[in-house]
PDB file of C-alpha atoms in Angstrom:
ATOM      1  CA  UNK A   1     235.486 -15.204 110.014  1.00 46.00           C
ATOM      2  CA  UNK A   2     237.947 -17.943 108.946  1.00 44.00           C
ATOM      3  CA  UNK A   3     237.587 -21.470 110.646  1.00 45.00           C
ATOM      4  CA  UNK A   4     239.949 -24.457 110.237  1.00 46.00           C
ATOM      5  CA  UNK A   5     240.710 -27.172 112.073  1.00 47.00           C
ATOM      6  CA  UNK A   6     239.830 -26.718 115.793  1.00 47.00           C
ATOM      7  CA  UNK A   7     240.792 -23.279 115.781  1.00 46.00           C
ATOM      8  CA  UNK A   8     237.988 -20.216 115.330  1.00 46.00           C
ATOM      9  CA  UNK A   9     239.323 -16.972 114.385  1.00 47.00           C
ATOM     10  CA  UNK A  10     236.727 -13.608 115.169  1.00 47.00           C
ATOM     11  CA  UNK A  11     237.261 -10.375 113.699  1.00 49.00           C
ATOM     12  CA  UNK A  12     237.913  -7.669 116.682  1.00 45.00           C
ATOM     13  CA  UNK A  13     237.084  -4.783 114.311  1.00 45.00           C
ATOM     14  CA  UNK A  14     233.584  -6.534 113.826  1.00 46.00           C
ATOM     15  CA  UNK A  15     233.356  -6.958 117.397  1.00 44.00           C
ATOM     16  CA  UNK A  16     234.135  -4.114 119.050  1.00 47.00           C
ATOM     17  CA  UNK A  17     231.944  -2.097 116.426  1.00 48.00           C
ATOM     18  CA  UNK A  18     229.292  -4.314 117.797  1.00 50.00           C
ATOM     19  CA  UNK A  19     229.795  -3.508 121.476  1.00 50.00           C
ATOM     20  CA  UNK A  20     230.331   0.163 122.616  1.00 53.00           C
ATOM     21  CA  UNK A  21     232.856   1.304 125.179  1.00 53.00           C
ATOM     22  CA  UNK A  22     232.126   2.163 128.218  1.00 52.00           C
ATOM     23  CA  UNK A  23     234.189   4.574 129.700  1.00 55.00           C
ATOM     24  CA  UNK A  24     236.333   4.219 133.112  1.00 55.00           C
ATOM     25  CA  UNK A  25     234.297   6.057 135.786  1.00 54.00           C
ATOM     26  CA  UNK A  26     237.839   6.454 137.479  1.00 56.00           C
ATOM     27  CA  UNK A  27     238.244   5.917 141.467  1.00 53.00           C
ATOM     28  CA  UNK A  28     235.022   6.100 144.050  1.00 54.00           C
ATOM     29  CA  UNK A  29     234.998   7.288 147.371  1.00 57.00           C
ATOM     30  CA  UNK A  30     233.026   5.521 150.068  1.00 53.00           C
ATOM     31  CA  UNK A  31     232.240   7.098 152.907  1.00 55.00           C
ATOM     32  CA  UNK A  32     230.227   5.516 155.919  1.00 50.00           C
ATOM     33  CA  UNK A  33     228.719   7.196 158.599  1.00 54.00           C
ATOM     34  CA  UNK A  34     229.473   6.642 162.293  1.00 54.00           C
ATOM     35  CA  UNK A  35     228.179   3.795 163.570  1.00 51.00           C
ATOM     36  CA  UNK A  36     225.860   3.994 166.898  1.00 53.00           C
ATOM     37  CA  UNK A  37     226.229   0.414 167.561  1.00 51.00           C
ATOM     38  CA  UNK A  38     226.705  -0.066 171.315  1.00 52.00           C
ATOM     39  CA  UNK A  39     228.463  -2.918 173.542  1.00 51.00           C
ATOM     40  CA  UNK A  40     226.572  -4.916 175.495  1.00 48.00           C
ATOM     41  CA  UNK A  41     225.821  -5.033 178.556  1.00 49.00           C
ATOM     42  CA  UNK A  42     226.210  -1.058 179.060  1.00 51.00           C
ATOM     43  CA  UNK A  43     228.591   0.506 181.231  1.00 49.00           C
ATOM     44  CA  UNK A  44     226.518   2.755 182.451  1.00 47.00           C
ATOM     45  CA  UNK A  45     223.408   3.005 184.318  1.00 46.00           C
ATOM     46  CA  UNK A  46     220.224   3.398 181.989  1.00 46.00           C
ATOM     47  CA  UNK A  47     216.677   3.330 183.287  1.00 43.00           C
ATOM     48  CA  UNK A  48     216.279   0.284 185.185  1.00 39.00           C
ATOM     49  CA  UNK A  49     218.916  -1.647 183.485  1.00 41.00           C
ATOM     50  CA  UNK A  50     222.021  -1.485 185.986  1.00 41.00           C
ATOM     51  CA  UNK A  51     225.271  -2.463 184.732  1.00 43.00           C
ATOM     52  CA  UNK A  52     226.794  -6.222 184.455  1.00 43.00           C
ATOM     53  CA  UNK A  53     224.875  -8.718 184.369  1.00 43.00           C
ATOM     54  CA  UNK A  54     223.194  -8.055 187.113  1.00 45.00           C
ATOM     55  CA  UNK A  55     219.207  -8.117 187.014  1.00 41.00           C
ATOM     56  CA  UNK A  56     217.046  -4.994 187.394  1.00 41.00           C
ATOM     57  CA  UNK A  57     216.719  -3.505 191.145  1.00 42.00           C
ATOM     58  CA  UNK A  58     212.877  -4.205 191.034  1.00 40.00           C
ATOM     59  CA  UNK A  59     213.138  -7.050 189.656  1.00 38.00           C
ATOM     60  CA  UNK A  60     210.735 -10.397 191.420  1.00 38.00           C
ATOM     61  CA  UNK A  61     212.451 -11.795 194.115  1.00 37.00           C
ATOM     62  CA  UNK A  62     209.744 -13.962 195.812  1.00 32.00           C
ATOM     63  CA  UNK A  63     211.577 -17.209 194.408  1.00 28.00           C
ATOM     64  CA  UNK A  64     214.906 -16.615 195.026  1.00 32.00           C
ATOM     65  CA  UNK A  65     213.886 -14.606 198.719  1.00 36.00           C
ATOM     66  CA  UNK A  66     216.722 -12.024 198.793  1.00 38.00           C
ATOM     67  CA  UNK A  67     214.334  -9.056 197.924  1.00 38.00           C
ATOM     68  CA  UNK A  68     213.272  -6.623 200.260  1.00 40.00           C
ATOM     69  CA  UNK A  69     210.079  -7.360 200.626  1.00 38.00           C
ATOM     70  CA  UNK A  70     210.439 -10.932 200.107  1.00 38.00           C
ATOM     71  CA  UNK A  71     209.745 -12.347 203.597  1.00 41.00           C
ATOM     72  CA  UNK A  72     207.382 -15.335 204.721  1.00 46.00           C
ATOM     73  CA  UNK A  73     205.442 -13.278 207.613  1.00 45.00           C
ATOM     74  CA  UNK A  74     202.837 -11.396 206.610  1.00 44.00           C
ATOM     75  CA  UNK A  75     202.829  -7.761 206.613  1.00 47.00           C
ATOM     76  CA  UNK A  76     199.852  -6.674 208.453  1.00 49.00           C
ATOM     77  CA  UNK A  77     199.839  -6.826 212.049  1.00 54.00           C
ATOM     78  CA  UNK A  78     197.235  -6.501 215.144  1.00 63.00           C
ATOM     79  CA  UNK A  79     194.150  -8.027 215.053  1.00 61.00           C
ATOM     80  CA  UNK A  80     193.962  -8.500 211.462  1.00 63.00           C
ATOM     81  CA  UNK A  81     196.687 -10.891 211.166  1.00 61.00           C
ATOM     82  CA  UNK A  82     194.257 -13.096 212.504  1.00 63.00           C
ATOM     83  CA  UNK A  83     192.578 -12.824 209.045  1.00 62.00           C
ATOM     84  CA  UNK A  84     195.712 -14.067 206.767  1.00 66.00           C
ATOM     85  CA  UNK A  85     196.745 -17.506 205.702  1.00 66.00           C
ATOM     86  CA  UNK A  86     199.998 -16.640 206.417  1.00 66.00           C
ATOM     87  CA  UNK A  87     198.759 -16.676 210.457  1.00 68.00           C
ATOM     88  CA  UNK A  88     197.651 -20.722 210.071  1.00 67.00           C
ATOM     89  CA  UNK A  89     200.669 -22.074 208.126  1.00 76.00           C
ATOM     90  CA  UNK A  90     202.408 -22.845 210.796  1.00 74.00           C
ATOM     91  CA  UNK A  91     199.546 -24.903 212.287  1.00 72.00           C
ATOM     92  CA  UNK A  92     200.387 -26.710 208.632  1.00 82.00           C
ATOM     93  CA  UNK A  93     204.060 -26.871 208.907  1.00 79.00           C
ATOM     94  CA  UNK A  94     203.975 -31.061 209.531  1.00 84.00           C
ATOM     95  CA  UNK A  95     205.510 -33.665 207.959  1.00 85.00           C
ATOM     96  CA  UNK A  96     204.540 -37.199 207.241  1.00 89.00           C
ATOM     97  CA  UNK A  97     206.437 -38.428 209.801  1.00 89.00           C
ATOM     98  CA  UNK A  98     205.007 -36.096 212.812  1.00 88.00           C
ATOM     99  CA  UNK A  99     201.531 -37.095 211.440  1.00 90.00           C
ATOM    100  CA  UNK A 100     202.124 -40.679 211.780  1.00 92.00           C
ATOM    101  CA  UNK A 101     203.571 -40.624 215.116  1.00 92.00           C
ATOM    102  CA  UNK A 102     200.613 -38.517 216.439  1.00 91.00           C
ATOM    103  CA  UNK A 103     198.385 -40.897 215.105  1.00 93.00           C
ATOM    104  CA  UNK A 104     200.020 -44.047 216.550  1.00 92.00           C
ATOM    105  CA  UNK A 105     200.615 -41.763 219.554  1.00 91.00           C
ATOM    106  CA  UNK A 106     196.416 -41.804 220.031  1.00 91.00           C
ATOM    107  CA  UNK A 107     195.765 -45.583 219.710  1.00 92.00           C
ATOM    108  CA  UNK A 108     197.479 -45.963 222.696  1.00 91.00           C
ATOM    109  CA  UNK A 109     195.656 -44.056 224.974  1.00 90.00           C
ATOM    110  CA  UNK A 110     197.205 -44.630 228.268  1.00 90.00           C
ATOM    111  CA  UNK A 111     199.870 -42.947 227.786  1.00 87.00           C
ATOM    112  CA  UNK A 112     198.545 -40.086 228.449  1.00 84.00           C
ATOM    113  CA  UNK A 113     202.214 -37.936 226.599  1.00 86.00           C
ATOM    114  CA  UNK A 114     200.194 -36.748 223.948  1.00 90.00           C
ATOM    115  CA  UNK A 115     200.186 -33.046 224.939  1.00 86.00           C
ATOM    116  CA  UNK A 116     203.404 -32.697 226.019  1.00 86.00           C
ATOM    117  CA  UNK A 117     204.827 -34.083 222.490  1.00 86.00           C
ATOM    118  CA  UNK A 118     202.527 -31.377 220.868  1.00 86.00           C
ATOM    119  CA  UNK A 119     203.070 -28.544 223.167  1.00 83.00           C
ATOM    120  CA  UNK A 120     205.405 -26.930 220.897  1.00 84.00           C
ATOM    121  CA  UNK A 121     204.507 -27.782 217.631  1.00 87.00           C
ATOM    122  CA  UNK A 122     200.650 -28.429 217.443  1.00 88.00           C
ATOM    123  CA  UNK A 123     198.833 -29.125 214.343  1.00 89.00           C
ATOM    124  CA  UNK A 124     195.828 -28.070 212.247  1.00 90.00           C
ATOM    125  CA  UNK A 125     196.696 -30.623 209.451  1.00 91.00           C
ATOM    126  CA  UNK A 126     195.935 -33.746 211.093  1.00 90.00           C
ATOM    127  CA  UNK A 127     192.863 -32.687 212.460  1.00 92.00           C
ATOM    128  CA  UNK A 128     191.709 -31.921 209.340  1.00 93.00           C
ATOM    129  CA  UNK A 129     192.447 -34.699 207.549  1.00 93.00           C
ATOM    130  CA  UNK A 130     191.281 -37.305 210.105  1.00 95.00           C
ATOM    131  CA  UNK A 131     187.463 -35.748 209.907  1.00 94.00           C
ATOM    132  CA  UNK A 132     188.068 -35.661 205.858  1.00 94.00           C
ATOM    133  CA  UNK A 133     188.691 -39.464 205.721  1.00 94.00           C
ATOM    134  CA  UNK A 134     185.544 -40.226 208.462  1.00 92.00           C
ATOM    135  CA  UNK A 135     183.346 -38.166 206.430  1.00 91.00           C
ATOM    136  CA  UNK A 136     184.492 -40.206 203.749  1.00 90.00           C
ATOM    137  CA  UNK A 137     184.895 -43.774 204.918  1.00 89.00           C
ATOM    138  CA  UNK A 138     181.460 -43.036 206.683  1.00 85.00           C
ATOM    139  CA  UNK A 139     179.300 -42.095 203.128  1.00 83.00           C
ATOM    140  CA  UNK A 140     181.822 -44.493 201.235  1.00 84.00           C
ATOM    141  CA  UNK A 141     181.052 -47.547 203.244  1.00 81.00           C
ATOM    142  CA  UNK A 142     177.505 -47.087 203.942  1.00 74.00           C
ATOM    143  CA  UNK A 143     176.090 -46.583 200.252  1.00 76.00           C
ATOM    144  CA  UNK A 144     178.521 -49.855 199.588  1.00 76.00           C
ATOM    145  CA  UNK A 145     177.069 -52.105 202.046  1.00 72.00           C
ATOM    146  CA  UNK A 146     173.736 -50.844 201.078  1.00 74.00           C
ATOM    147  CA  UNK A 147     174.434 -50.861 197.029  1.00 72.00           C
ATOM    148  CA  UNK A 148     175.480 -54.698 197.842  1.00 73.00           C
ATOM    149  CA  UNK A 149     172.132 -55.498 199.888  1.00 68.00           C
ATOM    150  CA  UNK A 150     169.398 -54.402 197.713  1.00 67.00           C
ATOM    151  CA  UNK A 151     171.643 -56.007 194.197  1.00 70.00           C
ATOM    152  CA  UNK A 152     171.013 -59.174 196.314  1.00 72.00           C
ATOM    153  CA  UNK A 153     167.286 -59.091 196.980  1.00 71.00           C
ATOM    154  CA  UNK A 154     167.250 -57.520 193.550  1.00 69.00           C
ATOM    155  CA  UNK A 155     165.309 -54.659 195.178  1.00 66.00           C
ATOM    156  CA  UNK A 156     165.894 -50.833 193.548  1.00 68.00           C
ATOM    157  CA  UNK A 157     169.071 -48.497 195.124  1.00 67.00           C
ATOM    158  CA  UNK A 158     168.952 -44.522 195.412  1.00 68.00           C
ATOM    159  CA  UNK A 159     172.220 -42.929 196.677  1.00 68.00           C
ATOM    160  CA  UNK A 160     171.500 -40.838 200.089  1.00 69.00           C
ATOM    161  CA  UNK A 161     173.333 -37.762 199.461  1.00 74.00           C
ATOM    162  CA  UNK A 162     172.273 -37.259 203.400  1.00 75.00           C
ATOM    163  CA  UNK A 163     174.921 -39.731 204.786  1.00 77.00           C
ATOM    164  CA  UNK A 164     177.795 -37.313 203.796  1.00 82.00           C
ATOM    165  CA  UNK A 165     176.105 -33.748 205.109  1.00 85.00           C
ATOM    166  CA  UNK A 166     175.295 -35.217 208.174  1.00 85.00           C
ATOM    167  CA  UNK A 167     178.920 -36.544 208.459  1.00 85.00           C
ATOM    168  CA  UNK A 168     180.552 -33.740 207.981  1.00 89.00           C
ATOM    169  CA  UNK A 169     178.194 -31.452 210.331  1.00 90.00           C
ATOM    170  CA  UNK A 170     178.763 -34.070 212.870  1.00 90.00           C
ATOM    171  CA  UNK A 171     182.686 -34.526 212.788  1.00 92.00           C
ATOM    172  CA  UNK A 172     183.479 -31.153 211.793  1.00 94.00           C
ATOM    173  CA  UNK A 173     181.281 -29.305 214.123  1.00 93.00           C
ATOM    174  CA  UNK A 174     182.684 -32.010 217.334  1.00 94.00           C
ATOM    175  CA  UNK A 175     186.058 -31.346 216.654  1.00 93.00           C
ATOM    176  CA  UNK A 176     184.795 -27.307 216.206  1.00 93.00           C
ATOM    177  CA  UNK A 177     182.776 -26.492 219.176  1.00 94.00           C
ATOM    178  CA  UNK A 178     184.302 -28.820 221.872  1.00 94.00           C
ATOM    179  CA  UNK A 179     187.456 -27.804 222.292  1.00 93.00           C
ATOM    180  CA  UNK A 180     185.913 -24.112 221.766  1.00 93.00           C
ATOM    181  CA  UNK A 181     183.601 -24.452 224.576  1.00 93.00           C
ATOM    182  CA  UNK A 182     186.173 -26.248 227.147  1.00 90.00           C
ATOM    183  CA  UNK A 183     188.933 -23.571 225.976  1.00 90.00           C
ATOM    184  CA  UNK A 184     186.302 -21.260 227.893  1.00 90.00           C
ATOM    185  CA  UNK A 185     185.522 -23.546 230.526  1.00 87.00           C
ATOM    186  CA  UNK A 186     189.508 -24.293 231.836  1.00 85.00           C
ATOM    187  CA  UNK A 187     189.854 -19.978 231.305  1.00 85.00           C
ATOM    188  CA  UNK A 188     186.865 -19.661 233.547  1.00 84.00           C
ATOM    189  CA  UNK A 189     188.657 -21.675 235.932  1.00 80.00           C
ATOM    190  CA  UNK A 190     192.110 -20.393 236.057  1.00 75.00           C
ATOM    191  CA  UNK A 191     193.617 -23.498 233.898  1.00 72.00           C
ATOM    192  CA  UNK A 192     193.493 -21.857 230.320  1.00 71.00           C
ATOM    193  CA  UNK A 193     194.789 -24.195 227.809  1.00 77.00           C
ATOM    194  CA  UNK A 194     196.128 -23.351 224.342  1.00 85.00           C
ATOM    195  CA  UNK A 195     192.679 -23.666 221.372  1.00 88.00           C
ATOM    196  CA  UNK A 196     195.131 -24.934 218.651  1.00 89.00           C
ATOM    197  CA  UNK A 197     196.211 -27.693 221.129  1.00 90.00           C
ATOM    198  CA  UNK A 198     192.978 -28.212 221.807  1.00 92.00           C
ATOM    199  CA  UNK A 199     192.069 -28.985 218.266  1.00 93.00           C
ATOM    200  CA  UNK A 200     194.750 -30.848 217.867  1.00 93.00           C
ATOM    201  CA  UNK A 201     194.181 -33.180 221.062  1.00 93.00           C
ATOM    202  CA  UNK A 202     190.252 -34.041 219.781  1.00 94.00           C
ATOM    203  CA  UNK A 203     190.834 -34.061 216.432  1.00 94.00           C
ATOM    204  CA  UNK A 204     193.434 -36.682 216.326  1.00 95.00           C
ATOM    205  CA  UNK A 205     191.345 -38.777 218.968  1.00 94.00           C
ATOM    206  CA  UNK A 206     189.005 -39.210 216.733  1.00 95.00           C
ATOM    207  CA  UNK A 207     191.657 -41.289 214.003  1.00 95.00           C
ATOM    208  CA  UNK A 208     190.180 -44.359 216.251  1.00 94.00           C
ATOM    209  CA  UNK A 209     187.104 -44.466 214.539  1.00 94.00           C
ATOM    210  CA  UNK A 210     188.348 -44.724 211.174  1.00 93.00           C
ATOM    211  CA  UNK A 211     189.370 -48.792 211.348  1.00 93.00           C
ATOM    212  CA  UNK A 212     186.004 -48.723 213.640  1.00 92.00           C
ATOM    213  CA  UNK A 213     183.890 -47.606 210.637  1.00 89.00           C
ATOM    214  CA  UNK A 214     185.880 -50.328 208.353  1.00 88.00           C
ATOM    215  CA  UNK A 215     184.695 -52.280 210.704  1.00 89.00           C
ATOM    216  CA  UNK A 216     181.665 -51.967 210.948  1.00 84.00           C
ATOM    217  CA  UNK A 217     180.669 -53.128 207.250  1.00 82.00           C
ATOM    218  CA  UNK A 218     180.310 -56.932 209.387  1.00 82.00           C
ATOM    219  CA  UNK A 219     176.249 -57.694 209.273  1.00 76.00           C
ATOM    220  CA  UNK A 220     176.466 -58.766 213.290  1.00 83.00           C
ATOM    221  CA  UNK A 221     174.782 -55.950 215.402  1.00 85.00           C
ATOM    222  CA  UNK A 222     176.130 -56.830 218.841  1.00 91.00           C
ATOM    223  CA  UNK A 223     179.364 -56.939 216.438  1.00 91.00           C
ATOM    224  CA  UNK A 224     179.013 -53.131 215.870  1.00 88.00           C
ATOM    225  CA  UNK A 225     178.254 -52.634 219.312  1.00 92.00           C
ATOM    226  CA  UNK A 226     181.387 -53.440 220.487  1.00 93.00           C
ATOM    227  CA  UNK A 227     183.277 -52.144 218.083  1.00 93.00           C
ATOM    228  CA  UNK A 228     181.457 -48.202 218.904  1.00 92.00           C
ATOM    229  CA  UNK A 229     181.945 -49.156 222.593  1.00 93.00           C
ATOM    230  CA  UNK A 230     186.006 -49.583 221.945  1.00 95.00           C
ATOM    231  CA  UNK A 231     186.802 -47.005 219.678  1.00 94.00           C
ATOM    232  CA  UNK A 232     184.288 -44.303 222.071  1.00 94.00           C
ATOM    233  CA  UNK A 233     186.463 -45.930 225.158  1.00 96.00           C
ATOM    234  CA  UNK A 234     189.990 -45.739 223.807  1.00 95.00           C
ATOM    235  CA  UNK A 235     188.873 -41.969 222.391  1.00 95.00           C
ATOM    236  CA  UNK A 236     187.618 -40.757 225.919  1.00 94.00           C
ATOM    237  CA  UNK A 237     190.528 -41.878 227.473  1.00 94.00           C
ATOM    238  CA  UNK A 238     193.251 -40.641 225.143  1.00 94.00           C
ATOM    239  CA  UNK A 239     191.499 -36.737 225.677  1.00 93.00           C
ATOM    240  CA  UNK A 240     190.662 -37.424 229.332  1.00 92.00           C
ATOM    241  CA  UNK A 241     194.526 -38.834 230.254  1.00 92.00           C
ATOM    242  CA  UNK A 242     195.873 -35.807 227.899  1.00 91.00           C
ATOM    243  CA  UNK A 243     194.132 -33.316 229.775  1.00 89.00           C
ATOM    244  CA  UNK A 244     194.312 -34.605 233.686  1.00 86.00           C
ATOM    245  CA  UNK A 245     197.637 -33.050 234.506  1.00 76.00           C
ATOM    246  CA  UNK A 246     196.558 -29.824 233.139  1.00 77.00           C
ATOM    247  CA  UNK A 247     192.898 -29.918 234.270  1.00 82.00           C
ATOM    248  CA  UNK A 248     194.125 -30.952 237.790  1.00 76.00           C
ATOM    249  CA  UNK A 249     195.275 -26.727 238.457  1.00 67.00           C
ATOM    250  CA  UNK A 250     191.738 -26.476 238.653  1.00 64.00           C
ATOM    251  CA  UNK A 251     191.198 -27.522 241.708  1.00 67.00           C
ATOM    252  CA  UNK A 252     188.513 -29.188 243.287  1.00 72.00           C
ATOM    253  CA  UNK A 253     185.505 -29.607 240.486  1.00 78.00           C
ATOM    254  CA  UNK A 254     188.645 -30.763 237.746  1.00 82.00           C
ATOM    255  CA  UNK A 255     187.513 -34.357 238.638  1.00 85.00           C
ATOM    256  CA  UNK A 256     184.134 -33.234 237.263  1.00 87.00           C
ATOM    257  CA  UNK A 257     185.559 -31.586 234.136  1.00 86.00           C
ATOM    258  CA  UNK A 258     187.920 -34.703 233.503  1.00 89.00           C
ATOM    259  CA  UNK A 259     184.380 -36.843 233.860  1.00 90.00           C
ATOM    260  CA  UNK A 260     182.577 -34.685 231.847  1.00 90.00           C
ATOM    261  CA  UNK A 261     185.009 -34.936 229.005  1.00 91.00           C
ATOM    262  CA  UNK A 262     184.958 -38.528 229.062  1.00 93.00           C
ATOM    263  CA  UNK A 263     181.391 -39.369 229.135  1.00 94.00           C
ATOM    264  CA  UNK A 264     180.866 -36.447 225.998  1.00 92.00           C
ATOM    265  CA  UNK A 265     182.983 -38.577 223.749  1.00 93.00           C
ATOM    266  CA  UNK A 266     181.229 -41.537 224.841  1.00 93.00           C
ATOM    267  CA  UNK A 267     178.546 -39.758 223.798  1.00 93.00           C
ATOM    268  CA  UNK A 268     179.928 -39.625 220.244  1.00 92.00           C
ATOM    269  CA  UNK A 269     180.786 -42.878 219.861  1.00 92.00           C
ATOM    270  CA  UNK A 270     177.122 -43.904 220.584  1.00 92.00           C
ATOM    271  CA  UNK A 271     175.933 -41.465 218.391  1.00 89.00           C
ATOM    272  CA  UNK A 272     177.873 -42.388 215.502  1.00 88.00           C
ATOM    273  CA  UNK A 273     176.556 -46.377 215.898  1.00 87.00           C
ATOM    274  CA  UNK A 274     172.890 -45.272 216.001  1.00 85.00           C
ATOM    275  CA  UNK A 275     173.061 -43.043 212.884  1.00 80.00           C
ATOM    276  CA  UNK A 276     176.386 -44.400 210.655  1.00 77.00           C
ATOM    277  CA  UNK A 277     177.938 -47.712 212.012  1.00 74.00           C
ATOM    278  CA  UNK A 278     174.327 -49.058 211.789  1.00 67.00           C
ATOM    279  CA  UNK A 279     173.882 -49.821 208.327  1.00 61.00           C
ATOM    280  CA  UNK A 280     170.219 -51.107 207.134  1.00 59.00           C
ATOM    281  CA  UNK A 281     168.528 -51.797 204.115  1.00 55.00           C
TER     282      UNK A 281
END
């Protein structure tokens, strides 16, 4: 090895004695098997993939309701339809705005038009909600007019859990079994009247009562008096003016059904100041 300068000079004979050959392996065939790579989507039909982009033929259709057996009514039929939720929703098929107008439709009584803006659409929903909110308002009010009283004479409060059961027995069974028992009465004599409307008609007469309860949270008992004695008038009257142009096919003894009717939901209104809007510690 010589070396001068920036220059460095190796001997090739050293080097390649070093490092054997290797010899040339010459040219190499590659072969590559077929590939069974397939486009996407398939052409052709295989097992419940159809092709495009289309989704499978069983595929859920209850959101988009083009299936076949995507359809709102329900399927069974007879008696037993009775027995499905799918019967009821349209009892349920209100708005906020139809509610509203029903219930300023029963604070004013004598208008008596009540029925025939309901004929065709009557409601379960309102009905149901009115006796909610009483059965609330009623226990709601009464333990915080009580709570209040004994904190000021300092005296000891226990919650009655009582206030609410008998609320909702008394609300829920009125609306229940009175419009049950005169749906008989007006088939017995030859004036049958629809039982939804019916609910409809005495549940949302009872909406009244709700300011009535606020109401009665004012310590004055001749106060509360009057209070029951409007909201059990205006009530009566609203049902009894609803239910005079239909009752009247009855002939003769509909003056006594139209009473009757009226002096029941007086009844109610004196029942619920005797054992809710009287409030006593």
């Amino acid at each position: 090895m010589m070396s001068g300068g920036n220059y460095t000079t190796i001997d090739s004979q050293k080097v390649s004695g070093s490092v054997p050959s290797v010899p040339d392996p010459g040219h190499t065939t590659v072969k590559f098997a077929e590939s069974n790579l397939q486009t996407f989507p398939p052409s052709a039909t295989q097992g419940k993939i159809s092709g495009g982009s289309n989704p499978p033929r069983d595929a859920d259709d209850s959101f988009s309701g083009q299936g076949n057996g995507s359809t709102d009514e329900p399927q069974s039929g007879g008696w037993l339809h009775k027995f499905t939720v799918g019967a009821y929703k349209p009892f349920f098929d209100v708005d906020t705005s139809d509610v509203v107008e029903r219930l300023k439709e029963s604070l004013f009584p004598f208008r008596g038009t009540f029925t025939e803006k309901t004929a065709d659409k009557p409601d379960l929903y309102g009905p149901f909600w009115i006796c909610t909110t009483l059965i609330f308002v009623a226990a709601s009010i009464g333990t915080f007019v009580t709570y209040i009283a004994h904190k000021w004479k300092k005296q000891e409060w226990n919650y009655d859990i009582n206030l609410v059961t008998w609320s909702a027995g008394v609300f829920y069974g009125y609306v229940t079994i009175v419009p049950l028992a005169l749906y008989v009465v007006l088939k017995y004599f030859s004036a049958p009247s629809g039982l939804v409307q019916l609910f409809c008609l005495y549940g949302y007469s009872l909406f009244v009562f709700i300011p009535a309860l606020c109401l009665s949270v004012v310590p004055v008992e001749i106060f509360r008096w009057v209070i029951a004695g409007v909201a059990g008038f205006m009530s009566a009257t609203f049902v009894a003016l609803n239910l005079k142009a239909h009752i009247n096919s009855a002939g003769e003894r509909s003056i006594l059904i139209i009473a009757s009717i009226f002096l029941l939901q007086l009844a109610l209104a004196v029942v619920l100041k005797l054992y809710i809007f009287n409030v006593k510690v």
